CSV table of C-alpha atoms in Angstrom, one decimal:
chain,number,residue,atom,x,y,z
A,1,MET,CA,96.2,99.8,109.2
A,2,SER,CA,92.9,98.2,110.3
A,3,GLU,CA,90.3,97.2,107.8
A,4,ASP,CA,87.9,99.8,109.2
A,5,ALA,CA,90.3,102.7,108.7
A,6,ALA,CA,89.9,105.0,105.7
A,7,PRO,CA,92.2,104.1,102.9
A,8,ASP,CA,95.5,106.1,103.0
A,9,PRO,CA,95.6,108.2,99.7
A,10,ALA,CA,99.4,108.2,99.5
A,11,LEU,CA,99.6,104.4,100.0
A,12,SER,CA,96.8,103.9,97.5
A,13,ARG,CA,98.8,105.9,94.9
A,14,LEU,CA,101.9,103.8,95.4
A,15,SER,CA,99.8,100.6,95.3
A,16,ALA,CA,98.2,101.6,92.0
A,17,ALA,CA,101.6,102.4,90.6
A,18,LEU,CA,102.8,98.9,91.3
A,19,GLY,CA,100.0,97.6,89.1
A,20,THR,CA,99.1,93.9,89.2
A,21,LEU,CA,101.6,92.5,91.7
A,22,PRO,CA,100.1,89.6,93.5
A,23,LYS,CA,98.9,90.2,97.0
A,24,ARG,CA,101.2,88.4,99.5
A,25,GLY,CA,101.2,88.1,103.2
A,26,LEU,CA,104.4,87.9,105.2
A,27,PRO,CA,105.4,84.6,106.8
A,28,PRO,CA,105.2,84.5,110.6
A,29,VAL,CA,108.9,84.5,111.1
A,30,GLU,CA,108.5,86.0,114.6
A,31,HIS,CA,106.9,82.7,115.7
A,32,TRP,CA,109.5,80.4,114.2
A,33,ASN,CA,112.3,79.2,116.6
A,34,PRO,CA,114.5,77.0,114.5
A,35,PRO,CA,118.2,76.2,115.3
A,36,TYR,CA,120.8,78.7,114.2
A,37,CYS,CA,122.9,76.9,111.4
A,38,GLY,CA,125.7,79.5,111.0
A,39,GLU,CA,126.5,82.1,108.4
A,40,ILE,CA,125.6,81.8,104.7
A,41,ASP,CA,127.4,83.9,102.0
A,42,ILE,CA,124.6,86.3,101.4
A,43,ARG,CA,125.3,90.0,101.7
A,44,ILE,CA,123.0,93.0,101.3
A,45,ALA,CA,125.2,95.9,100.0
A,46,ALA,CA,124.7,99.5,101.1
A,47,ASP,CA,123.1,100.2,97.8
A,48,GLY,CA,120.4,97.5,98.4
A,49,THR,CA,121.9,94.9,96.0
A,50,TRP,CA,121.7,91.3,97.3
A,51,HIS,CA,124.8,89.2,96.7
A,52,HIS,CA,125.4,85.4,97.0
A,53,ASN,CA,129.0,84.1,96.9
A,54,GLY,CA,130.2,87.5,95.8
A,55,SER,CA,127.9,87.9,92.8
A,56,PRO,CA,124.7,90.0,92.6
A,57,ILE,CA,121.5,88.0,92.8
A,58,ARG,CA,119.8,89.0,89.5
A,59,ARG,CA,116.4,87.3,90.1
A,60,ASP,CA,114.2,90.0,91.6
A,61,LYS,CA,111.5,87.5,92.6
A,62,LEU,CA,114.1,85.5,94.6
A,63,VAL,CA,115.3,88.7,96.4
A,64,ARG,CA,111.7,89.6,97.2
A,65,LEU,CA,111.1,86.1,98.6
A,66,PHE,CA,114.3,86.2,100.7
A,67,SER,CA,113.2,89.7,102.0
A,68,THR,CA,110.0,88.2,103.5
A,69,ILE,CA,112.0,85.8,105.7
A,70,LEU,CA,114.4,88.3,107.1
A,71,ARG,CA,114.5,88.7,110.9
A,72,ARG,CA,116.5,90.9,113.2
A,73,GLU,CA,117.6,89.0,116.2
A,74,ALA,CA,117.9,90.4,119.8
A,75,ASP,CA,121.7,90.2,119.5
A,76,GLY,CA,121.7,92.5,116.4
A,77,ARG,CA,122.3,89.7,113.8
A,78,THR,CA,120.1,89.7,110.7
A,79,VAL,CA,119.1,86.2,109.6
A,80,LEU,CA,117.1,84.4,107.0
A,81,VAL,CA,114.7,82.2,108.9
A,82,THR,CA,112.4,79.3,108.0
A,83,PRO,CA,110.5,76.9,110.2
A,84,VAL,CA,113.5,74.5,110.2
A,85,GLU,CA,116.7,76.7,110.1
A,86,SER,CA,118.1,80.1,110.7
A,87,VAL,CA,121.2,81.4,108.8
A,88,GLY,CA,123.1,84.6,109.4
A,89,ILE,CA,123.7,87.1,106.5
A,90,VAL,CA,125.7,90.3,106.2
A,91,VAL,CA,123.8,93.6,105.9
A,92,GLU,CA,126.2,96.6,105.2
A,93,ASP,CA,123.7,99.3,106.1
A,94,ALA,CA,120.0,98.6,106.0
A,95,PRO,CA,118.3,95.5,104.6
A,96,PHE,CA,115.9,97.7,102.4
A,97,LEU,CA,116.0,101.0,100.5
A,98,ALA,CA,113.0,103.4,100.4
A,99,VAL,CA,113.0,104.2,96.7
A,100,GLU,CA,109.6,105.9,96.0
A,101,MET,CA,107.5,108.3,98.1
A,102,ALA,CA,103.9,109.6,97.8
A,103,VAL,CA,102.7,112.6,99.9
A,104,GLU,CA,99.1,113.7,100.4
A,105,GLY,CA,97.9,116.6,102.5
A,106,GLU,CA,99.8,118.9,104.9
A,107,GLY,CA,100.6,119.3,108.5
A,108,PRO,CA,99.4,116.8,111.1
A,109,ASP,CA,96.9,115.3,108.5
A,110,ARG,CA,99.7,114.7,106.0
A,111,SER,CA,100.1,111.1,104.7
A,112,ILE,CA,103.4,109.9,103.5
A,113,ALA,CA,103.9,106.4,102.1
A,114,PHE,CA,107.0,104.7,100.8
A,115,ARG,CA,107.8,101.8,98.4
A,116,THR,CA,110.9,99.8,99.1
A,117,ASN,CA,113.3,98.2,96.7
A,118,VAL,CA,111.5,94.9,97.4
A,119,ASP,CA,108.0,96.4,96.8
A,120,ASP,CA,106.9,96.7,100.5
A,121,LEU,CA,104.5,99.6,100.9
A,122,VAL,CA,104.9,101.4,104.2
A,123,ARG,CA,102.9,104.2,105.6
A,124,LEU,CA,104.8,106.6,107.8
A,125,ASP,CA,103.2,106.6,111.2
A,126,ALA,CA,104.0,105.9,114.9
A,127,ASP,CA,104.7,102.2,114.1
A,128,HIS,CA,106.6,102.9,111.0
A,129,ALA,CA,108.7,105.9,112.1
A,130,LEU,CA,111.6,107.7,110.6
A,131,ARG,CA,114.9,107.9,112.4
A,132,PHE,CA,117.9,110.0,111.4
A,133,GLU,CA,121.6,109.0,111.9
A,134,GLN,CA,124.7,111.0,111.2
A,135,ASP,CA,126.8,109.7,108.3
A,136,SER,CA,130.6,109.7,108.1
A,137,GLU,CA,130.7,113.2,106.6
A,138,GLY,CA,128.4,114.8,109.3
A,139,GLY,CA,125.2,114.7,107.2
A,140,LEU,CA,122.0,113.0,108.3
A,141,LYS,CA,120.7,109.7,106.8
A,142,PRO,CA,117.0,108.9,107.2
A,143,TYR,CA,115.8,105.4,107.9
A,144,LEU,CA,112.2,104.1,107.8
A,145,HIS,CA,111.0,101.3,110.0
A,146,VAL,CA,109.5,98.7,107.7
A,147,ARG,CA,108.8,95.7,110.1
A,148,ARG,CA,110.2,93.6,112.9
A,149,GLY,CA,113.1,95.9,113.6
A,150,LEU,CA,114.1,96.0,110.0
A,151,TRP,CA,114.7,99.4,108.4
A,152,ALA,CA,115.0,101.0,105.0
A,153,LEU,CA,117.5,103.6,104.1
A,154,VAL,CA,115.8,106.5,102.4
A,155,THR,CA,117.5,107.2,99.1
A,156,ARG,CA,119.3,110.5,98.7
A,157,ALA,CA,116.7,111.8,96.2
A,158,LEU,CA,113.9,111.1,98.6
A,159,THR,CA,115.9,112.6,101.5
A,160,TYR,CA,115.8,116.0,99.6
A,161,ASP,CA,112.0,115.6,99.2
A,162,LEU,CA,111.7,114.9,103.0
A,163,VAL,CA,113.8,118.0,103.9
A,164,GLU,CA,111.3,120.1,101.9
A,165,LEU,CA,108.6,118.9,104.2
A,166,ALA,CA,110.5,119.7,107.4
A,167,GLU,CA,109.2,122.2,110.0
A,168,GLU,CA,110.2,123.4,113.4
A,169,ARG,CA,108.2,122.5,116.6
A,170,GLU,CA,108.9,123.1,120.2
A,171,ILE,CA,108.8,119.9,122.2
A,172,ASP,CA,109.5,120.0,126.0
A,173,GLY,CA,111.1,123.4,125.7
A,174,GLN,CA,113.4,122.5,122.8
A,175,VAL,CA,112.9,123.5,119.2
A,176,TRP,CA,113.1,120.5,116.9
A,177,LEU,CA,113.3,120.2,113.1
A,178,GLY,CA,111.0,117.3,112.0
A,179,ILE,CA,108.3,116.1,109.7
A,180,ALA,CA,104.6,115.8,110.6
A,181,ALA,CA,102.9,112.8,109.1
A,182,GLY,CA,100.7,109.9,110.1
A,183,GLY,CA,99.6,111.5,113.3
A,184,ALA,CA,103.2,111.8,114.6
A,185,PHE,CA,106.0,114.3,114.5
A,186,HIS,CA,109.2,112.6,113.3
A,187,ARG,CA,112.1,114.4,114.8
A,188,ILE,CA,115.2,115.0,112.6
A,189,ALA,CA,117.4,117.0,114.9
A,190,PRO,CA,117.3,119.9,117.4
A,191,ALA,CA,116.8,123.1,115.3
A,192,ASP,CA,120.1,124.6,116.5
A,193,GLN,CA,122.0,121.6,115.2
A,194,ALA,CA,120.2,121.1,111.9
């Protein structure tokens, strides 16, 4: 969001709820091209828990720090990258979880913002879209684009809240179920399949 744009009320609510967290920028990992140094025993479990050598990483600040140097490579690998090295890690589902949501307004003017498990604040818009994938039981799992090809799985509780906001729209002759927010219509599925 540009500095000239009006503040997003949903994002402001989540930001206020976070309290006095220090402001931090993200490292420019997209500009770093260090050598790949192989795999490291770090795994992000499907529930969002980070593990090292088979044990959960209990220091939240360390997890938040690592989350800022994540990068998705063109070949699909997820790596931790610094200016001097790049190491591969295992991500079971998505590297982040969307754990909190704020909604302001209705219809095309609706604003939806999310907080991730590592305290990223993300406004749902054309650059930070939702996508829906089918799970192993035939249900749909929503994901939110956070940054640089990295996604957050939306928690089950928030998924129910999102479904409450869904509406039908005809697009190119087909009726879709989706969510209007941030100036975009985020398609869930064709209405006859939802």
